[in-house]
mmCIF file of C-alpha atoms in Angstrom:
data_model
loop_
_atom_site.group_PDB
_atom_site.id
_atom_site.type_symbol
_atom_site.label_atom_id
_atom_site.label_comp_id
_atom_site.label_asym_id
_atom_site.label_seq_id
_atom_site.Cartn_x
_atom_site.Cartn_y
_atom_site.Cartn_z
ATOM 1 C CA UNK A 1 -57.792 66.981 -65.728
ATOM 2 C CA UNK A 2 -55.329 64.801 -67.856
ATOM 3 C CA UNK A 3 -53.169 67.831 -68.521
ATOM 4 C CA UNK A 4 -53.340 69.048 -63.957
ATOM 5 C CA UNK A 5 -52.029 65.493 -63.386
ATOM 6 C CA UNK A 6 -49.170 66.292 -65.784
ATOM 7 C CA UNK A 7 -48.854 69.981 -64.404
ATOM 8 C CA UNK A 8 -48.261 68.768 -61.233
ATOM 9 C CA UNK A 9 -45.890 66.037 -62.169
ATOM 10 C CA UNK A 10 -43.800 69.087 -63.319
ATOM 11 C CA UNK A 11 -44.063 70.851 -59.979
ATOM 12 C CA UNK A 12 -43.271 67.632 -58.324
ATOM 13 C CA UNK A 13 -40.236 66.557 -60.198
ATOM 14 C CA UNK A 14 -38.718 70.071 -61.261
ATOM 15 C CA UNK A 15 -38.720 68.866 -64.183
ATOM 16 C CA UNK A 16 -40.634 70.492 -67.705
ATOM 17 C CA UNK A 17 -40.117 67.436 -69.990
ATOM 18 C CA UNK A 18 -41.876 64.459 -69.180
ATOM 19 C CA UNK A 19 -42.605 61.067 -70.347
ATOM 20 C CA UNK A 20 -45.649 59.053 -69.111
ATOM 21 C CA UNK A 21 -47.438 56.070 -69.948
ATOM 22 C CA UNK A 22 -50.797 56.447 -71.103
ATOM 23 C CA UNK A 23 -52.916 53.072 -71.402
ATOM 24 C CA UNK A 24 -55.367 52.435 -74.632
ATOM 25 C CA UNK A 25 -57.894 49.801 -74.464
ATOM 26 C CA UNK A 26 -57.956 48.957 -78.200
ATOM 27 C CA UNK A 27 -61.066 48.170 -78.277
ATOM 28 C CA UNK A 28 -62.958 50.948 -79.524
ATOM 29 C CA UNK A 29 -63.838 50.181 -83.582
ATOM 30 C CA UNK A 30 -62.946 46.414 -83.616
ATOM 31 C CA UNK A 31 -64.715 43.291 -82.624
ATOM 32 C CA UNK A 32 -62.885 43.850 -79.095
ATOM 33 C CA UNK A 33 -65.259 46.198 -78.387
ATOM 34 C CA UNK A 34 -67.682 43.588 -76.650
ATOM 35 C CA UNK A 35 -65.098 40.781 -75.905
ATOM 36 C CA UNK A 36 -63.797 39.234 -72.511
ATOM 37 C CA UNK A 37 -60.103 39.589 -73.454
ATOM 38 C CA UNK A 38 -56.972 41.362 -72.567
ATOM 39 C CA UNK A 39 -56.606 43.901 -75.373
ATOM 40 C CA UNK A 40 -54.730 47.104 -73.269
ATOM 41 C CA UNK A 41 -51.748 48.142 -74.156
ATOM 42 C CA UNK A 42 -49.452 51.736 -72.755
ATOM 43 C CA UNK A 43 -48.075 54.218 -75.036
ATOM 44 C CA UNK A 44 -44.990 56.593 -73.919
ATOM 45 C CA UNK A 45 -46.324 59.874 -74.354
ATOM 46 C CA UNK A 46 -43.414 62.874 -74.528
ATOM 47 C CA UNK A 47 -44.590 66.230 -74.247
ATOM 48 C CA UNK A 48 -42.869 69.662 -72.540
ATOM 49 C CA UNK A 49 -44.732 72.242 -70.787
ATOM 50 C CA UNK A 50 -44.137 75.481 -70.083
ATOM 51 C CA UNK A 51 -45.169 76.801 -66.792
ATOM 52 C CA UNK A 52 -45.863 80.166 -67.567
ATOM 53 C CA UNK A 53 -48.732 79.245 -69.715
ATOM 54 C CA UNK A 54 -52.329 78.547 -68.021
ATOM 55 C CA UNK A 55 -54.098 75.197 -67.801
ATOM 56 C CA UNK A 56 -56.311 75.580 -70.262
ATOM 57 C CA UNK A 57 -53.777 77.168 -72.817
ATOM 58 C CA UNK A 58 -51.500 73.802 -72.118
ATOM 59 C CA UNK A 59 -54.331 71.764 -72.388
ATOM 60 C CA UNK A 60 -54.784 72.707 -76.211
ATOM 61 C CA UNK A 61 -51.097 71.063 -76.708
ATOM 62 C CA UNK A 62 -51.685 68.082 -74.249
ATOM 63 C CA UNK A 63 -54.397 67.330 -76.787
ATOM 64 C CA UNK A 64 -52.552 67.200 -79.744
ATOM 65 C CA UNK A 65 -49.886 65.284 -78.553
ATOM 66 C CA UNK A 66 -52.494 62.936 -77.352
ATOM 67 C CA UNK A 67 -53.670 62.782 -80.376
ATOM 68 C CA UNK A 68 -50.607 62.260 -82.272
ATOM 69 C CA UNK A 69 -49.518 59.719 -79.887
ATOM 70 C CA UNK A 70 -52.693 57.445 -80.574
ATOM 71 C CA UNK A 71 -51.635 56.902 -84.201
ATOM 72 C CA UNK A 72 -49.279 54.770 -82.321
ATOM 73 C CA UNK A 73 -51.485 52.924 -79.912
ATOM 74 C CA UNK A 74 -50.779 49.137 -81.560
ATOM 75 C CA UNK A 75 -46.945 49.522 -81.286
ATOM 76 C CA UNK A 76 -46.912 47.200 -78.348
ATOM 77 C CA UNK A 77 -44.749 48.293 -75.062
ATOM 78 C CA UNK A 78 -43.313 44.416 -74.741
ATOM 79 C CA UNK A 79 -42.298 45.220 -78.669
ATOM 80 C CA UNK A 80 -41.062 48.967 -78.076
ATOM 81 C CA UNK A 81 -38.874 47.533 -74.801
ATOM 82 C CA UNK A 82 -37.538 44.801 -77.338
ATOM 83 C CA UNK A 83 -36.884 46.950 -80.178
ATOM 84 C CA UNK A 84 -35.177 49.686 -77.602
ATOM 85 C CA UNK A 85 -32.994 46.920 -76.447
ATOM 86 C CA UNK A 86 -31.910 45.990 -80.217
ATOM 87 C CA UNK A 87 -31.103 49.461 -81.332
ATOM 88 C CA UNK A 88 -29.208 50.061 -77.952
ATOM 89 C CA UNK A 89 -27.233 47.369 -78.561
ATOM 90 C CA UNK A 90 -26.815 48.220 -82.296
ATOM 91 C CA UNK A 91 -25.084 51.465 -81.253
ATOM 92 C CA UNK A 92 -23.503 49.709 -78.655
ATOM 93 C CA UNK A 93 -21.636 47.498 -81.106
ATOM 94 C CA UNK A 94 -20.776 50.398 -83.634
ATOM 95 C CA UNK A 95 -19.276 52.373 -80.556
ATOM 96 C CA UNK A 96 -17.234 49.605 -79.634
ATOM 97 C CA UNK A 97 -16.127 49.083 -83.485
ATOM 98 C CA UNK A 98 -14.989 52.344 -83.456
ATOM 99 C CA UNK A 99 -13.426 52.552 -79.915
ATOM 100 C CA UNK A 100 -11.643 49.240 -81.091
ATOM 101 C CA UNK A 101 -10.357 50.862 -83.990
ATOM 102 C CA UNK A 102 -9.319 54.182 -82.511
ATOM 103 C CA UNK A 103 -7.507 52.259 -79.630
ATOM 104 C CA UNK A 104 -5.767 49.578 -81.759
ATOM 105 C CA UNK A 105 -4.357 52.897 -83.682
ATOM 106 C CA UNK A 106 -3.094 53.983 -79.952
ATOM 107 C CA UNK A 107 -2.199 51.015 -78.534
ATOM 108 C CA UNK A 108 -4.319 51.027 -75.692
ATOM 109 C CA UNK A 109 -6.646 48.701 -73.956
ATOM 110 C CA UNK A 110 -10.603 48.096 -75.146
ATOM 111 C CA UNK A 111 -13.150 48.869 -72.121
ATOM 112 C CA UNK A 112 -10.761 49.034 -69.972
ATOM 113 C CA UNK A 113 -13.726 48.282 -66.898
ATOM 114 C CA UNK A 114 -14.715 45.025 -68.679
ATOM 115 C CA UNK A 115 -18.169 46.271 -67.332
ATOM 116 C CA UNK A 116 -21.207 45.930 -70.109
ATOM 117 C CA UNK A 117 -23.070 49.369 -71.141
ATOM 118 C CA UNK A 118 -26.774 50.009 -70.368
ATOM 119 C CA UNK A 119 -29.045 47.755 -72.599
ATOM 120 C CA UNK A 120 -32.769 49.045 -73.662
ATOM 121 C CA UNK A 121 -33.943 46.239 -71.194
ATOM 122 C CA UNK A 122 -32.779 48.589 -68.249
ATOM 123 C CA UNK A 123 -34.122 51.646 -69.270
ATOM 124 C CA UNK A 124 -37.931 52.000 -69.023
ATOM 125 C CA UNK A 125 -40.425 53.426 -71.607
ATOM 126 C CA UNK A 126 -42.139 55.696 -69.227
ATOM 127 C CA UNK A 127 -42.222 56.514 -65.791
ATOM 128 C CA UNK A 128 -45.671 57.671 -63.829
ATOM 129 C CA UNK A 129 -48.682 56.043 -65.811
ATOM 130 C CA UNK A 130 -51.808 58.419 -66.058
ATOM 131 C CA UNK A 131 -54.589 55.657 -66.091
ATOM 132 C CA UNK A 132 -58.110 57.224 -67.104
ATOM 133 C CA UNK A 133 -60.493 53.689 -66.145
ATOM 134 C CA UNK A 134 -64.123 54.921 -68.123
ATOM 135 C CA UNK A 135 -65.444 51.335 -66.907
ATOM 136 C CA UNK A 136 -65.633 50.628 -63.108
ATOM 137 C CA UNK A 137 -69.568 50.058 -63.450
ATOM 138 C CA UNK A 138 -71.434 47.088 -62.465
ATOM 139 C CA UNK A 139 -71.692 44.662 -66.186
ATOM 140 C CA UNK A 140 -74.924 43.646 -67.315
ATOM 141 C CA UNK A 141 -74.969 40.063 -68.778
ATOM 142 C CA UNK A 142 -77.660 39.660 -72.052
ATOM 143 C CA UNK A 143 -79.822 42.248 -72.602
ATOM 144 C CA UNK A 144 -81.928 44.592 -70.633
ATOM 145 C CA UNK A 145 -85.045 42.781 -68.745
ATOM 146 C CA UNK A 146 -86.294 39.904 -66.206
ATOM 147 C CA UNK A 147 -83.478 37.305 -67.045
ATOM 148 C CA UNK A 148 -80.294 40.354 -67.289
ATOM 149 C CA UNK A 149 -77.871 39.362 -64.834
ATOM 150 C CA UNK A 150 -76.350 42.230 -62.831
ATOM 151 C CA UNK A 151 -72.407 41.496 -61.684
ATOM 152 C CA UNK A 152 -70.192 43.208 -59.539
ATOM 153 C CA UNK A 153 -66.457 43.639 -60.350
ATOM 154 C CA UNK A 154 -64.097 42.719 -57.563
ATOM 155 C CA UNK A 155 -60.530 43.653 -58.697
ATOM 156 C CA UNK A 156 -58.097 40.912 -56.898
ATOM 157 C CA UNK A 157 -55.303 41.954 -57.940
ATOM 158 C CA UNK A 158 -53.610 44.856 -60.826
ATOM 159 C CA UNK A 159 -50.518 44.358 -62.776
ATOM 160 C CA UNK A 160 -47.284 45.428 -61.428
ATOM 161 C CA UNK A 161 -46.347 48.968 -61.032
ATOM 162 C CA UNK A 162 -42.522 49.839 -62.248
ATOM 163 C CA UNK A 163 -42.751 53.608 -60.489
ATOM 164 C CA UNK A 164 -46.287 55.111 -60.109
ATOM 165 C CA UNK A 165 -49.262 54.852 -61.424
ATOM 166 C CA UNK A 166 -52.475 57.528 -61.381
ATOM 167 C CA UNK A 167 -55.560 56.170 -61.402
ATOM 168 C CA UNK A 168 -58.914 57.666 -62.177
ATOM 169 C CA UNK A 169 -62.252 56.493 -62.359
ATOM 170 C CA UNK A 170 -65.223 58.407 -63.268
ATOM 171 C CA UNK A 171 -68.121 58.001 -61.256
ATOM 172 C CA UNK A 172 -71.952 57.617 -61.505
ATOM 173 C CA UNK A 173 -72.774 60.721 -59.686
ATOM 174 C CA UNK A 174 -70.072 63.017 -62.145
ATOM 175 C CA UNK A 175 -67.459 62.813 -59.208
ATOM 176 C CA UNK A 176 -64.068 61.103 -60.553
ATOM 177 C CA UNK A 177 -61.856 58.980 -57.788
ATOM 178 C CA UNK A 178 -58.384 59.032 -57.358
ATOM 179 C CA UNK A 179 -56.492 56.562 -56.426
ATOM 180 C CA UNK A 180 -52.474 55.843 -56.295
ATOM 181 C CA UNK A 181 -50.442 52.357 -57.497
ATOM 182 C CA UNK A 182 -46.880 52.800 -56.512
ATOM 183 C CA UNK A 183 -43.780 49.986 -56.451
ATOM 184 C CA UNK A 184 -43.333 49.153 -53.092
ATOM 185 C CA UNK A 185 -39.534 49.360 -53.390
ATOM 186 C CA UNK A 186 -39.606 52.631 -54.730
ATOM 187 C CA UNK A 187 -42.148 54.205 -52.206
ATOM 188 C CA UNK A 188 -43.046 53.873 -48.556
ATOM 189 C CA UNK A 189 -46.549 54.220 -47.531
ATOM 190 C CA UNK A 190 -45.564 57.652 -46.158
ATOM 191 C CA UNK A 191 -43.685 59.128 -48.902
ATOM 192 C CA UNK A 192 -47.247 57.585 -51.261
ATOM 193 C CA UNK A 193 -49.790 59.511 -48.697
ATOM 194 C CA UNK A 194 -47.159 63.003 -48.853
ATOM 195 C CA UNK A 195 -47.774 62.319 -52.691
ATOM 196 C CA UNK A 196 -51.571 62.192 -52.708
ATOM 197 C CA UNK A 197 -51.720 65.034 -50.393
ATOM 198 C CA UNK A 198 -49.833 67.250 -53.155
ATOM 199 C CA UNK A 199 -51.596 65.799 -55.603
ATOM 200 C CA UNK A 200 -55.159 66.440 -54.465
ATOM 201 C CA UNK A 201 -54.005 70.025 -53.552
ATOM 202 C CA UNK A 202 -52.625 71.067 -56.737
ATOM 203 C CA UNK A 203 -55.682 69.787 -58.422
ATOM 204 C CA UNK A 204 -58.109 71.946 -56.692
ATOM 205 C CA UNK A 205 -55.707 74.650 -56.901
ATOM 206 C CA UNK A 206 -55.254 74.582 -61.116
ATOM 207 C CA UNK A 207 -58.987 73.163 -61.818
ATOM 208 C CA UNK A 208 -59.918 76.830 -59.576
ATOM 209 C CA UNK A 209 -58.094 78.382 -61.676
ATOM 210 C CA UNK A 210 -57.914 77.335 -64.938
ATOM 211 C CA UNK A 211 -56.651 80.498 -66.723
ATOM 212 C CA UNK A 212 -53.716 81.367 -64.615
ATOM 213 C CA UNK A 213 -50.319 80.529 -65.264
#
C-alpha cells in the first residue's frame, strides 16, 4: 500500500525521485512502549522508482529503503533542519571566500544583489508525509475485567501540515481509512478533494493489478 501511495505521488508530480516524510513512533523496544508521552519523530525517506516496473517488483526496493532509512529513526527532524541550516551556511561562507577572492583579483564588486542565499531553514526535509496510524482504537485503562476503563480518543487538533500529509488508519474490520492533511495556503478545498479523487483511483487501479507495470 505504502509503495501505491508513492506510485501515485510519481504519476501526480511527473516526477520519479521523491522525498517523503515517514513518521516512527519510537516506541517499539524501549520503556516508551507503554508511556503517555510524545516520542514521534519523521524521517526523510529518498527513494526513485521506475515506472516500468510492477507494484509488487517496486515494493521489494520500497522495503529496503525503508529499512535502511530506520537505522536513522533517532536523528531528530528539528536536529536534521538545524544541522541542514549549519552546513548550508558552511558552504555558503566558503563560496563567498572564494567569490571574494576571485573578485578582489578582478576588481569587481562582492554580491553584487546584497540579497542573502537560501539557508537550510528555508528548504524543507520532505514534502508529502505518508502517515501509517496502527493505533486509532479505543485504550483500555488497567487490565482486562470489571474495574478496566474503556476511553474513546477524540483528536482536537494535529500538528501543522507544511505541504500534505497521507493518512492511514487500519481498521477493526481489515478495511484501512484514508484521510488527507493539507496546508491551507498551499491547497484549496477543491484542488484537496481533485487530489483524493486521484488518489483513491489509482489505488484501486495498482492494488488490481499488482503485477503490471
Amino acid at each position: 500500500l505504502q509503495t501505491a501511495l508513492l506510485a501515485w505521488l510519481v504519476a501526480t508530480t511527473g516526477q520519479t525521485g521523491l522525498r517523503c516524510g515517514f513518521p516512527q513512533m519510537l516506541r517499539l523496544g524501549s520503556c516508551a512502549v507503554n508511556l503517555p508521552c510524545m516520542a514521534m519523530n519523521i524521517v526523510p525517506l529518498c527513494i526513485t522508482l521506475d515506472p516500468a516496473q510492477s507494484l509488487l517488483q517496486a515494493a521489494h526496493g520500497v522495503r529496503a529503503e525503508l529499512h535502511a532509512m530506520r537505522t536513522h529513526q533517532r536523528y531528530r527532524h528539528e536536529h536534521m533542519k538545524h544541522d541542514m541550516q549549519d552546513l548550508q551556511q558552511t558552504r555558503q561562507q566558503t563560496r563567498q571566500q572564494t567569490r571574494q577572492q576571485t573578485w578582489k583579483e578582478i576588481r569587481q564588486p562582492d554580491n553584487s544583489s546584497g540579497q542573502p542565499r537560501s539557508s537550510g531553514r528555508e528548504q524543507r526535509l520532505f514534502g508529502v508525509v505518508l502517515n501509517w496510524m496502527p493505533f486509532d482504537r479505543p485504550a483500555t485503562l488497567a487490565a482486562p475485567g470489571p474495574h478496566a476503563i474503556v476511553t474513546e480518543l477524540l483528536t482536537v487538533a494535529s500538528g501543522p501540515v507544511e505541504d500534505l500529509a497521507i493518512n492511514l488508519k487500519p481498521q477493526p474490520d481489515g478495511s484501512v481509512q484514508l484521510a488527507l492533511e493539507a496546508n491551507p495556503d498551499a491547497y484549496s478545498a477543491a484542488c484537496l478533494q481533485a487530489l483524493l479523487t486521484s488518489l483513491c483511483q489509482t489505488l484501486n487501479h495498482l492494488l488490481a493489478r499488482p503485477d503490471a507495470p
